[in-house]
């Protein structure tokens, strides 16, 4: 059973703090990793993709990948109330048309 | 990111009727599209994988005769919920994977189906 695990939260952080979201996956053959943000009642929005070990930064977001530990994380700097949402970690096993495997998501709440 | 549209955004229908939902990739060609369903406060559930020009692959427990999927072109996939019943009421979301090197997958805005 190929799995993606996330802490469901809620993760509560004050405005301006760093929010750290974590994800582990079971299949060592996983090739690509994605973070989606989903607001209540809306569809998921792709915010970060990462494919190689290390950090990838985009604005206030930093994705970190450690394939040896089968761990991927998302850091949100200077958190804003508008960042309050559910964050979904997704893993792609291979490129042959297979579907992403999603975690159940972590709910983030940023208080002003 | 790439844009995926979905139509209609909201539909209310009577029990026993059929509803068609369209999913389009607007600025890229998608050989693979996916259909998900999400109940309130629940996780995304993959229903089927749709490949252009071939039959869809359905996940276990999803009735292929009830949820008809057609992927006639590289930019359009449709999901038809046949003989809808109140328990089919849900949020249906499509996604499309681009053919670039990173296989990123983009979601449509979703269709909220209410069956009376």
PDB file of C-alpha atoms in Angstrom, chain B:
ATOM      1  CA  UNK B   1       0.428  27.676 -13.618  1.00  0.00           C
ATOM      2  CA  UNK B   2      -1.699  26.141 -16.308  1.00  0.00           C
ATOM      3  CA  UNK B   3      -5.433  26.732 -16.381  1.00  0.00           C
ATOM      4  CA  UNK B   4      -8.129  24.096 -16.187  1.00  0.00           C
ATOM      5  CA  UNK B   5     -11.768  25.057 -16.498  1.00  0.00           C
ATOM      6  CA  UNK B   6     -14.818  23.128 -15.436  1.00  0.00           C
ATOM      7  CA  UNK B   7     -18.437  23.601 -16.367  1.00  0.00           C
ATOM      8  CA  UNK B   8     -20.917  23.929 -14.818  1.00  0.00           C
ATOM      9  CA  UNK B   9     -19.692  25.197 -11.474  1.00  0.00           C
ATOM     10  CA  UNK B  10     -22.919  24.273  -9.759  1.00  0.00           C
ATOM     11  CA  UNK B  11     -25.845  22.098 -10.759  1.00  0.00           C
ATOM     12  CA  UNK B  12     -29.050  21.048  -9.055  1.00  0.00           C
ATOM     13  CA  UNK B  13     -31.001  18.219 -10.599  1.00  0.00           C
ATOM     14  CA  UNK B  14     -33.826  15.854  -9.845  1.00  0.00           C
ATOM     15  CA  UNK B  15     -33.221  12.270  -8.840  1.00  0.00           C
ATOM     16  CA  UNK B  16     -33.023   9.995 -11.865  1.00  0.00           C
ATOM     17  CA  UNK B  17     -31.652  12.545 -14.282  1.00  0.00           C
ATOM     18  CA  UNK B  18     -28.184  12.570 -15.820  1.00  0.00           C
ATOM     19  CA  UNK B  19     -25.669  15.354 -15.459  1.00  0.00           C
ATOM     20  CA  UNK B  20     -22.668  16.047 -17.681  1.00  0.00           C
ATOM     21  CA  UNK B  21     -19.613  17.898 -16.378  1.00  0.00           C
ATOM     22  CA  UNK B  22     -16.956  19.235 -18.741  1.00  0.00           C
ATOM     23  CA  UNK B  23     -13.287  19.674 -17.948  1.00  0.00           C
ATOM     24  CA  UNK B  24     -11.002  21.610 -20.270  1.00  0.00           C
ATOM     25  CA  UNK B  25      -7.306  22.368 -20.220  1.00  0.00           C
ATOM     26  CA  UNK B  26      -7.175  25.886 -21.627  1.00  0.00           C
ATOM     27  CA  UNK B  27      -3.519  26.507 -22.363  1.00  0.00           C
ATOM     28  CA  UNK B  28      -1.949  23.088 -22.595  1.00  0.00           C
ATOM     29  CA  UNK B  29      -2.648  19.649 -23.945  1.00  0.00           C
ATOM     30  CA  UNK B  30      -3.428  16.975 -21.403  1.00  0.00           C
ATOM     31  CA  UNK B  31      -3.084  13.359 -22.392  1.00  0.00           C
ATOM     32  CA  UNK B  32      -4.184  12.400 -18.900  1.00  0.00           C
ATOM     33  CA  UNK B  33      -7.027  13.859 -16.871  1.00  0.00           C
ATOM     34  CA  UNK B  34      -8.353  12.751 -13.526  1.00  0.00           C
ATOM     35  CA  UNK B  35     -11.755  12.923 -11.858  1.00  0.00           C
ATOM     36  CA  UNK B  36     -12.103  13.290  -8.109  1.00  0.00           C
ATOM     37  CA  UNK B  37     -15.001  13.523  -5.703  1.00  0.00           C
ATOM     38  CA  UNK B  38     -14.901  15.230  -2.345  1.00  0.00           C
ATOM     39  CA  UNK B  39     -17.525  15.125   0.382  1.00  0.00           C
ATOM     40  CA  UNK B  40     -17.676  17.926   2.958  1.00  0.00           C
ATOM     41  CA  UNK B  41     -14.666  17.964   5.271  1.00  0.00           C
ATOM     42  CA  UNK B  42     -13.347  14.771   3.691  1.00  0.00           C
ATOM     43  CA  UNK B  43     -10.295  13.978   1.593  1.00  0.00           C
ATOM     44  CA  UNK B  44     -10.157  14.015  -2.167  1.00  0.00           C
ATOM     45  CA  UNK B  45     -11.163  10.665  -3.589  1.00  0.00           C
ATOM     46  CA  UNK B  46      -9.866   9.656  -7.002  1.00  0.00           C
ATOM     47  CA  UNK B  47     -12.669   8.237  -9.120  1.00  0.00           C
ATOM     48  CA  UNK B  48     -10.970   7.549 -12.428  1.00  0.00           C
ATOM     49  CA  UNK B  49      -8.042   8.264 -14.688  1.00  0.00           C
ATOM     50  CA  UNK B  50      -8.921   9.385 -18.183  1.00  0.00           C
ATOM     51  CA  UNK B  51      -6.503   8.981 -21.078  1.00  0.00           C
ATOM     52  CA  UNK B  52      -7.141  10.645 -24.402  1.00  0.00           C
ATOM     53  CA  UNK B  53      -8.465   8.217 -26.963  1.00  0.00           C
ATOM     54  CA  UNK B  54      -8.817   5.242 -24.653  1.00  0.00           C
ATOM     55  CA  UNK B  55     -11.125   3.946 -21.965  1.00  0.00           C
ATOM     56  CA  UNK B  56     -10.932   5.416 -18.519  1.00  0.00           C
ATOM     57  CA  UNK B  57      -9.462   3.469 -15.631  1.00  0.00           C
ATOM     58  CA  UNK B  58     -11.794   3.446 -12.661  1.00  0.00           C
ATOM     59  CA  UNK B  59     -10.808   3.118  -9.030  1.00  0.00           C
ATOM     60  CA  UNK B  60     -12.138   0.252  -7.006  1.00  0.00           C
ATOM     61  CA  UNK B  61     -15.711   0.807  -5.927  1.00  0.00           C
ATOM     62  CA  UNK B  62     -16.517   3.378  -8.613  1.00  0.00           C
ATOM     63  CA  UNK B  63     -19.237   2.190 -10.994  1.00  0.00           C
ATOM     64  CA  UNK B  64     -18.119   2.740 -14.562  1.00  0.00           C
ATOM     65  CA  UNK B  65     -21.673   2.476 -15.886  1.00  0.00           C
ATOM     66  CA  UNK B  66     -22.850   5.169 -13.529  1.00  0.00           C
ATOM     67  CA  UNK B  67     -19.957   7.568 -14.003  1.00  0.00           C
ATOM     68  CA  UNK B  68     -19.293   7.731 -17.731  1.00  0.00           C
ATOM     69  CA  UNK B  69     -16.037   9.343 -18.737  1.00  0.00           C
ATOM     70  CA  UNK B  70     -15.095  10.452 -22.216  1.00  0.00           C
ATOM     71  CA  UNK B  71     -11.737  11.980 -23.136  1.00  0.00           C
ATOM     72  CA  UNK B  72     -12.258  12.757 -26.778  1.00  0.00           C
ATOM     73  CA  UNK B  73      -9.491  15.288 -27.256  1.00  0.00           C
ATOM     74  CA  UNK B  74      -6.290  16.477 -25.643  1.00  0.00           C
ATOM     75  CA  UNK B  75      -8.111  19.376 -24.024  1.00  0.00           C
ATOM     76  CA  UNK B  76     -11.516  17.980 -23.055  1.00  0.00           C
ATOM     77  CA  UNK B  77     -12.760  15.280 -20.735  1.00  0.00           C
ATOM     78  CA  UNK B  78     -16.368  14.826 -19.650  1.00  0.00           C
ATOM     79  CA  UNK B  79     -17.930  13.060 -16.691  1.00  0.00           C
ATOM     80  CA  UNK B  80     -21.576  12.069 -16.919  1.00  0.00           C
ATOM     81  CA  UNK B  81     -23.342  11.060 -13.737  1.00  0.00           C
ATOM     82  CA  UNK B  82     -26.156   8.853 -14.959  1.00  0.00           C
ATOM     83  CA  UNK B  83     -29.423   8.364 -13.090  1.00  0.00           C
ATOM     84  CA  UNK B  84     -28.224  10.579 -10.287  1.00  0.00           C
ATOM     85  CA  UNK B  85     -29.435  10.003  -6.737  1.00  0.00           C
ATOM     86  CA  UNK B  86     -29.143  12.164  -3.616  1.00  0.00           C
ATOM     87  CA  UNK B  87     -26.127  10.166  -2.431  1.00  0.00           C
ATOM     88  CA  UNK B  88     -24.281  11.317  -5.574  1.00  0.00           C
ATOM     89  CA  UNK B  89     -24.440  14.885  -4.299  1.00  0.00           C
ATOM     90  CA  UNK B  90     -20.834  15.958  -3.899  1.00  0.00           C
ATOM     91  CA  UNK B  91     -18.072  18.233  -5.123  1.00  0.00           C
ATOM     92  CA  UNK B  92     -16.633  16.835  -8.364  1.00  0.00           C
ATOM     93  CA  UNK B  93     -13.202  18.080  -9.358  1.00  0.00           C
ATOM     94  CA  UNK B  94     -11.199  17.324 -12.467  1.00  0.00           C
ATOM     95  CA  UNK B  95      -7.491  17.753 -12.940  1.00  0.00           C
ATOM     96  CA  UNK B  96      -5.187  17.657 -15.914  1.00  0.00           C
ATOM     97  CA  UNK B  97      -1.553  16.723 -16.113  1.00  0.00           C
ATOM     98  CA  UNK B  98       0.677  18.628 -18.454  1.00  0.00           C
ATOM     99  CA  UNK B  99       3.157  16.830 -20.656  1.00  0.00           C
ATOM    100  CA  UNK B 100       6.147  18.852 -19.546  1.00  0.00           C
ATOM    101  CA  UNK B 101       9.156  17.389 -17.751  1.00  0.00           C
ATOM    102  CA  UNK B 102       7.645  17.791 -14.305  1.00  0.00           C
ATOM    103  CA  UNK B 103       4.222  16.224 -14.850  1.00  0.00           C
ATOM    104  CA  UNK B 104       2.520  18.897 -12.842  1.00  0.00           C
ATOM    105  CA  UNK B 105      -1.183  18.387 -12.276  1.00  0.00           C
ATOM    106  CA  UNK B 106      -3.615  21.272 -12.206  1.00  0.00           C
ATOM    107  CA  UNK B 107      -7.140  21.229 -10.864  1.00  0.00           C
ATOM    108  CA  UNK B 108     -10.302  22.723 -12.258  1.00  0.00           C
ATOM    109  CA  UNK B 109     -12.478  24.836  -9.967  1.00  0.00           C
ATOM    110  CA  UNK B 110     -14.887  21.983  -9.293  1.00  0.00           C
ATOM    111  CA  UNK B 111     -18.577  21.309  -9.824  1.00  0.00           C
ATOM    112  CA  UNK B 112     -20.946  21.167  -6.901  1.00  0.00           C
ATOM    113  CA  UNK B 113     -23.703  18.679  -7.670  1.00  0.00           C
ATOM    114  CA  UNK B 114     -26.896  18.588  -5.644  1.00  0.00           C
ATOM    115  CA  UNK B 115     -29.404  15.861  -6.421  1.00  0.00           C
ATOM    116  CA  UNK B 116     -32.849  16.441  -4.998  1.00  0.00           C
TER     117      UNK B 116
END
